[in-house]
């Protein structure tokens, strides 16, 4: 997937995402996503997604989604392959690095990494990563990337990133997407996404994202994210984040975040976030978030988020998000998101996405 542009100088790029811009000079980029700007000056880029644009100056971007546009406005870029062009035309990009141009015409973008361009027209975006263009015409966009998970996979949630985890799979957590662990202890979460752990001890939760933990009691939750505990009955939940837990029954949930947990029954879920848990069987999952849990079998997952759990076998995962769980086998993982779970030991994890779960050891994780 090497791509070099006119008059650009390609230096120290890896074969994965080598991209140099016209007249630009590649400096201090990591091998993963090295991108130099055309006459721009990259500043304060982290190694993961360093991207500067034509004449633009990259300043004060978060480590995960540092993107500066040329007079444009960066909106809700996903962390994995955020790259924009200047007046160019997006053609023949692979599913992993599909990039829209600034003022150009996005072509052949897959739903996973669809990025709108400034002043262009957003077309063929999925609800997962729909991004409107600056001054353009948003089409088929949901409000801002509203994606429910609570027990699923955290990706491009609402601007606030309100997510109830409990048994979910944290991926690419920056301080904005902090997700609690199962049986762990929630510490050092930002006020925006404080989530209690399942069986753990909720600490320092603000009213915005108060979530009860398995076997616990739901107290002092706001109407926004009221969640019942394991074996309990969901009460006073609003449609936004209604979630029933282990042995519970999913009732009165909206199609957006209907999730049934261990031993539960998955009912009336929309294709976006259908998830079956421990001992369950994934049914009617779309390729985006297909997840099978403890003792389950990974079926029909797309390469982006293929995940096998406790006792499962990791198969057909791409290097980006390969994750094996307790008793599983970690194979062909890249250093970026290698994660071992319950009872496991995280090995060769980079500081960005190191996550260990119930009974595991959390080491060198970022906030």
mmCIF file of C-alpha atoms in Angstrom:
data_model
loop_
_atom_site.group_PDB
_atom_site.id
_atom_site.type_symbol
_atom_site.label_atom_id
_atom_site.label_comp_id
_atom_site.label_asym_id
_atom_site.label_seq_id
_atom_site.Cartn_x
_atom_site.Cartn_y
_atom_site.Cartn_z
ATOM 1 C CA UNK A 1 0.000 0.000 0.000
ATOM 2 C CA UNK A 2 2.876 2.361 -0.726
ATOM 3 C CA UNK A 3 1.903 5.669 -2.175
ATOM 4 C CA UNK A 4 4.282 8.457 -3.098
ATOM 5 C CA UNK A 5 3.227 11.810 -4.522
ATOM 6 C CA UNK A 6 4.717 14.140 -7.116
ATOM 7 C CA UNK A 7 7.958 15.713 -5.990
ATOM 8 C CA UNK A 8 7.507 14.220 -2.578
ATOM 9 C CA UNK A 9 10.378 12.629 -0.681
ATOM 10 C CA UNK A 10 9.639 9.286 0.907
ATOM 11 C CA UNK A 11 11.812 8.694 3.956
ATOM 12 C CA UNK A 12 11.684 5.973 6.582
ATOM 13 C CA UNK A 13 8.188 4.847 5.645
ATOM 14 C CA UNK A 14 7.071 1.302 6.228
ATOM 15 C CA UNK A 15 5.443 -0.676 3.433
ATOM 16 C CA UNK A 16 2.121 -0.428 5.242
ATOM 17 C CA UNK A 17 1.186 3.174 4.883
ATOM 18 C CA UNK A 18 3.915 5.015 3.073
ATOM 19 C CA UNK A 19 2.523 8.300 1.926
ATOM 20 C CA UNK A 20 4.447 11.425 0.986
ATOM 21 C CA UNK A 21 2.879 14.619 -0.294
ATOM 22 C CA UNK A 22 3.761 16.906 -3.167
ATOM 23 C CA UNK A 23 6.818 18.890 -2.226
ATOM 24 C CA UNK A 24 6.478 17.691 1.296
ATOM 25 C CA UNK A 25 9.238 16.186 3.417
ATOM 26 C CA UNK A 26 8.645 13.207 5.639
ATOM 27 C CA UNK A 27 10.076 13.940 9.069
ATOM 28 C CA UNK A 28 9.891 12.173 12.388
ATOM 29 C CA UNK A 29 6.958 9.994 11.416
ATOM 30 C CA UNK A 30 6.636 6.499 12.765
ATOM 31 C CA UNK A 31 6.677 3.553 10.383
ATOM 32 C CA UNK A 32 2.966 3.017 10.846
ATOM 33 C CA UNK A 33 1.442 6.090 9.309
ATOM 34 C CA UNK A 34 4.185 8.359 8.126
ATOM 35 C CA UNK A 35 2.724 11.254 6.276
ATOM 36 C CA UNK A 36 4.382 14.550 5.474
ATOM 37 C CA UNK A 37 2.487 17.696 4.513
ATOM 38 C CA UNK A 38 2.933 19.782 1.397
ATOM 39 C CA UNK A 39 4.777 22.772 2.720
ATOM 40 C CA UNK A 40 3.189 22.276 6.066
ATOM 41 C CA UNK A 41 4.944 21.974 9.416
ATOM 42 C CA UNK A 42 4.087 18.944 11.540
ATOM 43 C CA UNK A 43 4.023 19.888 15.211
ATOM 44 C CA UNK A 44 3.152 17.885 18.275
ATOM 45 C CA UNK A 45 2.367 14.763 16.263
ATOM 46 C CA UNK A 46 2.412 11.453 18.025
ATOM 47 C CA UNK A 47 3.911 8.520 16.168
ATOM 48 C CA UNK A 48 0.609 6.840 15.476
ATOM 49 C CA UNK A 49 -1.297 9.218 13.267
ATOM 50 C CA UNK A 50 0.979 12.071 12.374
ATOM 51 C CA UNK A 51 -0.631 13.953 9.587
ATOM 52 C CA UNK A 52 -0.074 17.537 8.531
ATOM 53 C CA UNK A 53 -1.722 19.271 5.596
ATOM 54 C CA UNK A 54 -0.819 21.677 2.820
ATOM 55 C CA UNK A 55 0.227 24.936 4.382
ATOM 56 C CA UNK A 56 -1.517 23.908 7.511
ATOM 57 C CA UNK A 57 0.055 23.648 10.955
ATOM 58 C CA UNK A 58 -0.729 20.714 13.185
ATOM 59 C CA UNK A 59 -1.254 22.011 16.698
ATOM 60 C CA UNK A 60 -2.787 20.704 19.867
ATOM 61 C CA UNK A 61 -4.180 17.546 18.359
ATOM 62 C CA UNK A 62 -4.874 14.597 20.581
ATOM 63 C CA UNK A 63 -2.424 11.726 20.256
ATOM 64 C CA UNK A 64 -4.931 9.443 18.632
ATOM 65 C CA UNK A 65 -6.471 11.677 16.036
ATOM 66 C CA UNK A 66 -4.063 14.409 15.170
ATOM 67 C CA UNK A 67 -5.270 15.900 11.964
ATOM 68 C CA UNK A 68 -4.970 19.461 10.715
ATOM 69 C CA UNK A 69 -6.717 20.566 7.526
ATOM 70 C CA UNK A 70 -5.818 23.250 5.029
ATOM 71 C CA UNK A 71 -8.263 25.858 6.110
ATOM 72 C CA UNK A 72 -10.644 23.051 6.739
ATOM 73 C CA UNK A 73 -12.269 21.740 9.878
ATOM 74 C CA UNK A 74 -11.371 18.288 11.185
ATOM 75 C CA UNK A 75 -14.457 16.504 12.449
ATOM 76 C CA UNK A 76 -14.668 13.185 14.190
ATOM 77 C CA UNK A 77 -11.866 11.388 12.435
ATOM 78 C CA UNK A 78 -11.341 7.800 13.395
ATOM 79 C CA UNK A 79 -7.950 6.939 14.841
ATOM 80 C CA UNK A 80 -6.840 4.264 12.448
ATOM 81 C CA UNK A 81 -6.195 5.824 9.090
ATOM 82 C CA UNK A 82 -7.113 9.469 9.244
ATOM 83 C CA UNK A 83 -5.528 11.097 6.274
ATOM 84 C CA UNK A 84 -6.789 13.855 4.052
ATOM 85 C CA UNK A 85 -5.439 15.171 0.760
ATOM 86 C CA UNK A 86 -5.290 18.655 -0.698
ATOM 87 C CA UNK A 87 -7.427 19.013 -3.756
ATOM 88 C CA UNK A 88 -6.624 15.492 -4.733
ATOM 89 C CA UNK A 89 -8.873 12.635 -5.760
ATOM 90 C CA UNK A 90 -9.217 9.493 -3.710
ATOM 91 C CA UNK A 91 -8.691 6.481 -5.921
ATOM 92 C CA UNK A 92 -7.916 2.788 -5.483
ATOM 93 C CA UNK A 93 -7.326 2.962 -1.757
ATOM 94 C CA UNK A 94 -7.254 -0.248 0.180
ATOM 95 C CA UNK A 95 -9.889 -0.835 2.858
ATOM 96 C CA UNK A 96 -7.281 -0.152 5.493
ATOM 97 C CA UNK A 97 -6.179 3.274 4.333
ATOM 98 C CA UNK A 98 -9.034 4.768 2.421
ATOM 99 C CA UNK A 99 -8.651 8.494 2.498
ATOM 100 C CA UNK A 100 -10.813 11.261 1.188
ATOM 101 C CA UNK A 101 -9.337 14.345 -0.432
ATOM 102 C CA UNK A 102 -9.768 17.957 0.669
ATOM 103 C CA UNK A 103 -11.931 19.480 -1.991
ATOM 104 C CA UNK A 104 -11.646 16.348 -4.064
ATOM 105 C CA UNK A 105 -14.046 13.506 -4.707
ATOM 106 C CA UNK A 106 -14.063 10.468 -2.427
ATOM 107 C CA UNK A 107 -14.186 7.266 -4.432
ATOM 108 C CA UNK A 108 -14.138 3.609 -3.500
ATOM 109 C CA UNK A 109 -14.210 4.236 0.238
ATOM 110 C CA UNK A 110 -15.234 1.375 2.462
ATOM 111 C CA UNK A 111 -17.534 2.073 5.389
ATOM 112 C CA UNK A 112 -14.761 1.591 7.911
ATOM 113 C CA UNK A 113 -12.656 4.644 7.230
ATOM 114 C CA UNK A 114 -14.868 7.006 5.314
ATOM 115 C CA UNK A 115 -13.684 10.534 5.812
ATOM 116 C CA UNK A 116 -15.383 13.555 4.355
ATOM 117 C CA UNK A 117 -13.470 16.318 2.634
ATOM 118 C CA UNK A 118 -13.822 20.075 3.153
ATOM 119 C CA UNK A 119 -16.445 21.546 0.901
ATOM 120 C CA UNK A 120 -17.198 18.229 -0.683
ATOM 121 C CA UNK A 121 -20.172 15.933 -0.497
ATOM 122 C CA UNK A 122 -20.311 13.019 1.891
ATOM 123 C CA UNK A 123 -21.493 9.883 0.148
ATOM 124 C CA UNK A 124 -21.822 6.220 0.977
ATOM 125 C CA UNK A 125 -20.877 6.515 4.621
ATOM 126 C CA UNK A 126 -22.108 3.963 7.092
ATOM 127 C CA UNK A 127 -23.688 5.037 10.365
ATOM 128 C CA UNK A 128 -20.482 4.012 12.085
ATOM 129 C CA UNK A 129 -18.148 6.651 10.731
ATOM 130 C CA UNK A 130 -20.328 9.128 8.957
ATOM 131 C CA UNK A 131 -18.557 12.410 8.717
ATOM 132 C CA UNK A 132 -20.040 15.530 7.209
ATOM 133 C CA UNK A 133 -17.932 17.839 5.081
ATOM 134 C CA UNK A 134 -17.215 21.460 5.922
ATOM 135 C CA UNK A 135 -19.518 23.564 3.812
ATOM 136 C CA UNK A 136 -20.636 20.501 1.934
ATOM 137 C CA UNK A 137 -23.824 18.505 2.035
ATOM 138 C CA UNK A 138 -24.023 15.719 4.598
ATOM 139 C CA UNK A 139 -25.927 12.715 3.324
ATOM 140 C CA UNK A 140 -27.014 9.653 5.231
ATOM 141 C CA UNK A 141 -25.195 10.897 8.301
ATOM 142 C CA UNK A 142 -26.282 10.096 11.804
ATOM 143 C CA UNK A 143 -25.900 13.058 14.143
ATOM 144 C CA UNK A 144 -22.206 12.886 14.971
ATOM 145 C CA UNK A 145 -21.092 9.244 15.101
ATOM 146 C CA UNK A 146 -23.629 8.010 17.549
ATOM 147 C CA UNK A 147 -22.651 4.473 18.168
ATOM 148 C CA UNK A 148 -23.833 2.582 21.164
ATOM 149 C CA UNK A 149 -21.815 -0.153 22.600
ATOM 150 C CA UNK A 150 -22.049 -0.938 26.220
ATOM 151 C CA UNK A 151 -20.525 -4.306 26.052
ATOM 152 C CA UNK A 152 -19.499 -3.989 22.474
ATOM 153 C CA UNK A 153 -16.585 -2.305 20.770
ATOM 154 C CA UNK A 154 -15.941 1.372 21.340
ATOM 155 C CA UNK A 155 -15.706 3.171 18.038
ATOM 156 C CA UNK A 156 -16.509 6.716 17.117
ATOM 157 C CA UNK A 157 -19.175 7.345 19.673
ATOM 158 C CA UNK A 158 -20.990 10.581 20.176
ATOM 159 C CA UNK A 159 -18.923 13.746 20.581
ATOM 160 C CA UNK A 160 -19.009 13.166 24.301
ATOM 161 C CA UNK A 161 -18.214 9.478 23.936
ATOM 162 C CA UNK A 162 -20.687 8.229 26.477
ATOM 163 C CA UNK A 163 -20.160 4.530 26.745
ATOM 164 C CA UNK A 164 -21.158 1.985 29.333
ATOM 165 C CA UNK A 165 -18.613 -0.791 29.137
ATOM 166 C CA UNK A 166 -19.229 -3.650 31.555
ATOM 167 C CA UNK A 167 -18.028 -6.610 29.654
ATOM 168 C CA UNK A 168 -17.198 -4.714 26.535
ATOM 169 C CA UNK A 169 -14.012 -4.608 24.526
ATOM 170 C CA UNK A 170 -12.011 -1.421 24.865
ATOM 171 C CA UNK A 171 -10.183 -0.579 21.684
ATOM 172 C CA UNK A 172 -8.052 2.442 21.048
ATOM 173 C CA UNK A 173 -8.933 4.096 24.326
ATOM 174 C CA UNK A 174 -7.648 7.607 24.713
ATOM 175 C CA UNK A 175 -8.674 9.553 27.760
ATOM 176 C CA UNK A 176 -11.877 10.268 25.857
ATOM 177 C CA UNK A 177 -12.879 6.645 25.513
ATOM 178 C CA UNK A 178 -12.049 5.226 28.884
ATOM 179 C CA UNK A 179 -13.788 1.937 29.420
ATOM 180 C CA UNK A 180 -13.877 0.014 32.639
ATOM 181 C CA UNK A 181 -12.726 -3.582 33.001
ATOM 182 C CA UNK A 182 -14.541 -6.620 34.326
ATOM 183 C CA UNK A 183 -13.541 -7.304 37.887
ATOM 184 C CA UNK A 184 -11.088 -4.477 37.785
ATOM 185 C CA UNK A 185 -11.140 -1.120 39.526
ATOM 186 C CA UNK A 186 -12.007 2.049 37.684
ATOM 187 C CA UNK A 187 -9.337 4.622 38.385
ATOM 188 C CA UNK A 188 -8.116 7.804 36.800
ATOM 189 C CA UNK A 189 -10.990 8.142 34.374
ATOM 190 C CA UNK A 190 -11.797 11.543 33.049
ATOM 191 C CA UNK A 191 -15.028 13.125 34.232
ATOM 192 C CA UNK A 192 -16.485 12.668 30.778
ATOM 193 C CA UNK A 193 -16.370 8.904 30.549
ATOM 194 C CA UNK A 194 -16.220 7.546 34.030
ATOM 195 C CA UNK A 195 -17.451 3.994 33.999
ATOM 196 C CA UNK A 196 -17.657 1.559 36.860
ATOM 197 C CA UNK A 197 -16.194 -1.919 36.617
ATOM 198 C CA UNK A 198 -18.120 -5.184 36.692
ATOM 199 C CA UNK A 199 -17.680 -6.522 40.177
ATOM 200 C CA UNK A 200 -15.200 -3.823 40.889
ATOM 201 C CA UNK A 201 -15.525 -0.606 42.854
ATOM 202 C CA UNK A 202 -16.831 2.484 41.111
ATOM 203 C CA UNK A 203 -14.746 5.502 42.042
ATOM 204 C CA UNK A 204 -14.925 9.121 41.054
ATOM 205 C CA UNK A 205 -17.880 8.704 38.711
ATOM 206 C CA UNK A 206 -19.664 11.822 37.625
ATOM 207 C CA UNK A 207 -23.411 11.757 37.046
ATOM 208 C CA UNK A 208 -22.988 11.721 33.283
ATOM 209 C CA UNK A 209 -21.712 8.198 32.889
ATOM 210 C CA UNK A 210 -22.609 6.420 36.087
ATOM 211 C CA UNK A 211 -22.845 2.729 35.437
ATOM 212 C CA UNK A 212 -23.557 0.023 37.965
ATOM 213 C CA UNK A 213 -21.323 -3.024 38.214
ATOM 214 C CA UNK A 214 -22.295 -6.703 38.134
ATOM 215 C CA UNK A 215 -23.850 -7.745 41.409
ATOM 216 C CA UNK A 216 -23.946 -4.205 42.547
ATOM 217 C CA UNK A 217 -26.833 -1.816 43.053
ATOM 218 C CA UNK A 218 -27.686 1.029 40.741
ATOM 219 C CA UNK A 219 -27.508 4.223 42.753
ATOM 220 C CA UNK A 220 -27.457 7.891 41.932
ATOM 221 C CA UNK A 221 -27.382 7.348 38.205
ATOM 222 C CA UNK A 222 -28.647 10.037 35.943
ATOM 223 C CA UNK A 223 -31.393 9.243 33.454
ATOM 224 C CA UNK A 224 -28.800 9.229 30.711
ATOM 225 C CA UNK A 225 -27.010 6.009 31.535
ATOM 226 C CA UNK A 226 -28.964 4.139 34.123
ATOM 227 C CA UNK A 227 -27.948 0.514 34.060
ATOM 228 C CA UNK A 228 -29.204 -2.362 36.158
ATOM 229 C CA UNK A 229 -26.839 -4.854 37.778
ATOM 230 C CA UNK A 230 -26.418 -8.599 37.196
ATOM 231 C CA UNK A 231 -29.542 -10.615 37.774
ATOM 232 C CA UNK A 232 -31.437 -7.514 38.475
ATOM 233 C CA UNK A 233 -34.244 -5.779 36.626
ATOM 234 C CA UNK A 234 -33.589 -2.668 34.625
ATOM 235 C CA UNK A 235 -35.513 0.182 36.192
ATOM 236 C CA UNK A 236 -35.965 3.762 35.203
ATOM 237 C CA UNK A 237 -33.744 3.329 32.193
ATOM 238 C CA UNK A 238 -34.141 5.729 29.361
ATOM 239 C CA UNK A 239 -34.073 4.306 25.857
ATOM 240 C CA UNK A 240 -30.583 5.593 25.240
ATOM 241 C CA UNK A 241 -28.486 3.203 27.268
ATOM 242 C CA UNK A 242 -30.771 0.549 28.632
ATOM 243 C CA UNK A 243 -28.743 -2.536 29.325
ATOM 244 C CA UNK A 244 -29.607 -5.690 31.239
ATOM 245 C CA UNK A 245 -26.857 -7.887 32.636
ATOM 246 C CA UNK A 246 -25.959 -11.505 33.460
ATOM 247 C CA UNK A 247 -29.053 -13.630 33.655
ATOM 248 C CA UNK A 248 -31.173 -10.622 33.140
ATOM 249 C CA UNK A 249 -33.707 -9.916 30.423
ATOM 250 C CA UNK A 250 -33.401 -7.090 27.971
ATOM 251 C CA UNK A 251 -36.549 -5.015 28.171
ATOM 252 C CA UNK A 252 -37.693 -1.765 26.701
ATOM 253 C CA UNK A 253 -34.401 -1.104 24.997
ATOM 254 C CA UNK A 254 -34.213 0.909 21.867
ATOM 255 C CA UNK A 255 -32.752 -0.721 18.768
ATOM 256 C CA UNK A 256 -29.613 1.347 19.223
ATOM 257 C CA UNK A 257 -28.130 -0.298 22.270
ATOM 258 C CA UNK A 258 -30.017 -3.472 22.934
ATOM 259 C CA UNK A 259 -27.584 -5.885 24.471
ATOM 260 C CA UNK A 260 -28.187 -9.059 26.445
ATOM 261 C CA UNK A 261 -25.389 -10.471 28.568
ATOM 262 C CA UNK A 262 -24.189 -13.783 30.020
ATOM 263 C CA UNK A 263 -26.937 -16.323 29.656
ATOM 264 C CA UNK A 264 -29.244 -13.665 28.427
ATOM 265 C CA UNK A 265 -31.195 -13.492 25.199
ATOM 266 C CA UNK A 266 -30.389 -11.125 22.392
ATOM 267 C CA UNK A 267 -33.650 -9.640 21.176
ATOM 268 C CA UNK A 268 -34.633 -6.888 18.829
ATOM 269 C CA UNK A 269 -31.114 -5.701 18.222
ATOM 270 C CA UNK A 270 -30.290 -3.690 15.184
ATOM 271 C CA UNK A 271 -27.539 -5.014 12.950
ATOM 272 C CA UNK A 272 -25.138 -2.365 14.163
ATOM 273 C CA UNK A 273 -24.471 -3.597 17.656
ATOM 274 C CA UNK A 274 -25.847 -7.085 17.917
ATOM 275 C CA UNK A 275 -23.764 -8.937 20.451
ATOM 276 C CA UNK A 276 -24.221 -12.323 22.076
ATOM 277 C CA UNK A 277 -22.197 -13.055 25.197
ATOM 278 C CA UNK A 278 -20.804 -15.908 27.307
ATOM 279 C CA UNK A 279 -21.804 -19.195 25.798
ATOM 280 C CA UNK A 280 -23.967 -17.412 23.334
ATOM 281 C CA UNK A 281 -23.940 -17.478 19.554
ATOM 282 C CA UNK A 282 -23.504 -14.362 17.491
ATOM 283 C CA UNK A 283 -26.577 -13.885 15.348
ATOM 284 C CA UNK A 284 -27.419 -11.387 12.673
ATOM 285 C CA UNK A 285 -24.298 -9.382 13.340
ATOM 286 C CA UNK A 286 -23.083 -7.023 10.718
ATOM 287 C CA UNK A 287 -19.436 -7.308 9.776
ATOM 288 C CA UNK A 288 -18.547 -4.185 11.711
ATOM 289 C CA UNK A 289 -18.960 -5.370 15.259
ATOM 290 C CA UNK A 290 -19.382 -9.107 15.177
ATOM 291 C CA UNK A 291 -18.180 -10.448 18.463
ATOM 292 C CA UNK A 292 -18.530 -13.881 20.013
ATOM 293 C CA UNK A 293 -17.682 -14.330 23.675
ATOM 294 C CA UNK A 294 -16.580 -16.973 26.196
ATOM 295 C CA UNK A 295 -16.807 -20.360 24.594
ATOM 296 C CA UNK A 296 -18.249 -18.819 21.501
ATOM 297 C CA UNK A 297 -17.036 -19.118 17.932
ATOM 298 C CA UNK A 298 -15.862 -16.269 15.790
ATOM 299 C CA UNK A 299 -17.888 -16.305 12.612
ATOM 300 C CA UNK A 300 -18.272 -14.004 9.664
ATOM 301 C CA UNK A 301 -16.248 -11.206 11.177
ATOM 302 C CA UNK A 302 -14.567 -8.670 8.993
ATOM 303 C CA UNK A 303 -10.808 -8.364 9.323
ATOM 304 C CA UNK A 304 -11.116 -5.111 11.227
ATOM 305 C CA UNK A 305 -12.504 -6.345 14.503
ATOM 306 C CA UNK A 306 -12.285 -10.088 14.555
ATOM 307 C CA UNK A 307 -12.116 -11.177 18.144
ATOM 308 C CA UNK A 308 -12.226 -14.613 19.723
ATOM 309 C CA UNK A 309 -12.675 -14.921 23.478
ATOM 310 C CA UNK A 310 -12.014 -17.228 26.418
ATOM 311 C CA UNK A 311 -11.141 -20.626 25.072
ATOM 312 C CA UNK A 312 -11.627 -19.378 21.576
ATOM 313 C CA UNK A 313 -9.192 -19.381 18.681
ATOM 314 C CA UNK A 314 -8.075 -16.279 16.884
ATOM 315 C CA UNK A 315 -8.675 -16.793 13.199
ATOM 316 C CA UNK A 316 -8.492 -14.610 10.143
ATOM 317 C CA UNK A 317 -7.706 -11.467 12.074
ATOM 318 C CA UNK A 318 -5.861 -8.645 10.448
ATOM 319 C CA UNK A 319 -2.836 -7.282 12.254
ATOM 320 C CA UNK A 320 -4.692 -4.153 13.327
ATOM 321 C CA UNK A 321 -6.927 -5.466 16.059
ATOM 322 C CA UNK A 322 -6.092 -9.072 16.641
ATOM 323 C CA UNK A 323 -7.073 -10.016 20.148
ATOM 324 C CA UNK A 324 -7.043 -13.410 21.815
ATOM 325 C CA UNK A 325 -8.497 -14.005 25.280
ATOM 326 C CA UNK A 326 -8.036 -16.264 28.279
ATOM 327 C CA UNK A 327 -6.981 -19.643 27.036
ATOM 328 C CA UNK A 328 -6.915 -18.363 23.523
ATOM 329 C CA UNK A 329 -3.972 -18.141 21.165
ATOM 330 C CA UNK A 330 -2.499 -14.817 20.167
ATOM 331 C CA UNK A 331 -1.273 -15.082 16.603
ATOM 332 C CA UNK A 332 -0.016 -12.627 14.044
ATOM 333 C CA UNK A 333 -0.756 -9.598 16.164
ATOM 334 C CA UNK A 334 1.036 -6.379 15.508
ATOM 335 C CA UNK A 335 2.495 -4.488 18.443
ATOM 336 C CA UNK A 336 -0.193 -1.836 18.149
ATOM 337 C CA UNK A 337 -3.122 -3.592 19.719
ATOM 338 C CA UNK A 338 -1.921 -6.878 21.080
ATOM 339 C CA UNK A 339 -4.016 -7.748 24.065
ATOM 340 C CA UNK A 340 -4.261 -10.838 26.250
ATOM 341 C CA UNK A 341 -7.267 -11.099 28.550
ATOM 342 C CA UNK A 342 -8.680 -12.813 31.639
ATOM 343 C CA UNK A 343 -5.911 -14.553 33.510
ATOM 344 C CA UNK A 344 -3.553 -13.690 30.749
ATOM 345 C CA UNK A 345 -0.494 -11.467 30.714
ATOM 346 C CA UNK A 346 -0.220 -8.592 28.289
ATOM 347 C CA UNK A 347 2.897 -9.013 26.189
ATOM 348 C CA UNK A 348 4.452 -6.820 23.568
ATOM 349 C CA UNK A 349 1.737 -4.247 24.046
ATOM 350 C CA UNK A 350 2.513 -0.670 23.236
ATOM 351 C CA UNK A 351 1.476 1.893 25.808
ATOM 352 C CA UNK A 352 -1.380 3.070 23.642
ATOM 353 C CA UNK A 353 -3.738 0.137 23.754
ATOM 354 C CA UNK A 354 -2.506 -2.214 26.426
ATOM 355 C CA UNK A 355 -5.476 -3.755 28.147
ATOM 356 C CA UNK A 356 -5.735 -6.709 30.511
ATOM 357 C CA UNK A 357 -9.081 -7.940 31.855
ATOM 358 C CA UNK A 358 -10.671 -9.898 34.702
ATOM 359 C CA UNK A 359 -7.983 -11.663 36.677
ATOM 360 C CA UNK A 360 -5.382 -10.254 34.385
ATOM 361 C CA UNK A 361 -2.711 -7.668 35.073
ATOM 362 C CA UNK A 362 -3.109 -4.180 33.752
ATOM 363 C CA UNK A 363 0.295 -2.807 32.858
ATOM 364 C CA UNK A 364 1.481 0.307 31.153
ATOM 365 C CA UNK A 365 -1.959 1.378 30.024
ATOM 366 C CA UNK A 366 -2.669 4.935 29.102
ATOM 367 C CA UNK A 367 -5.505 6.734 30.868
#
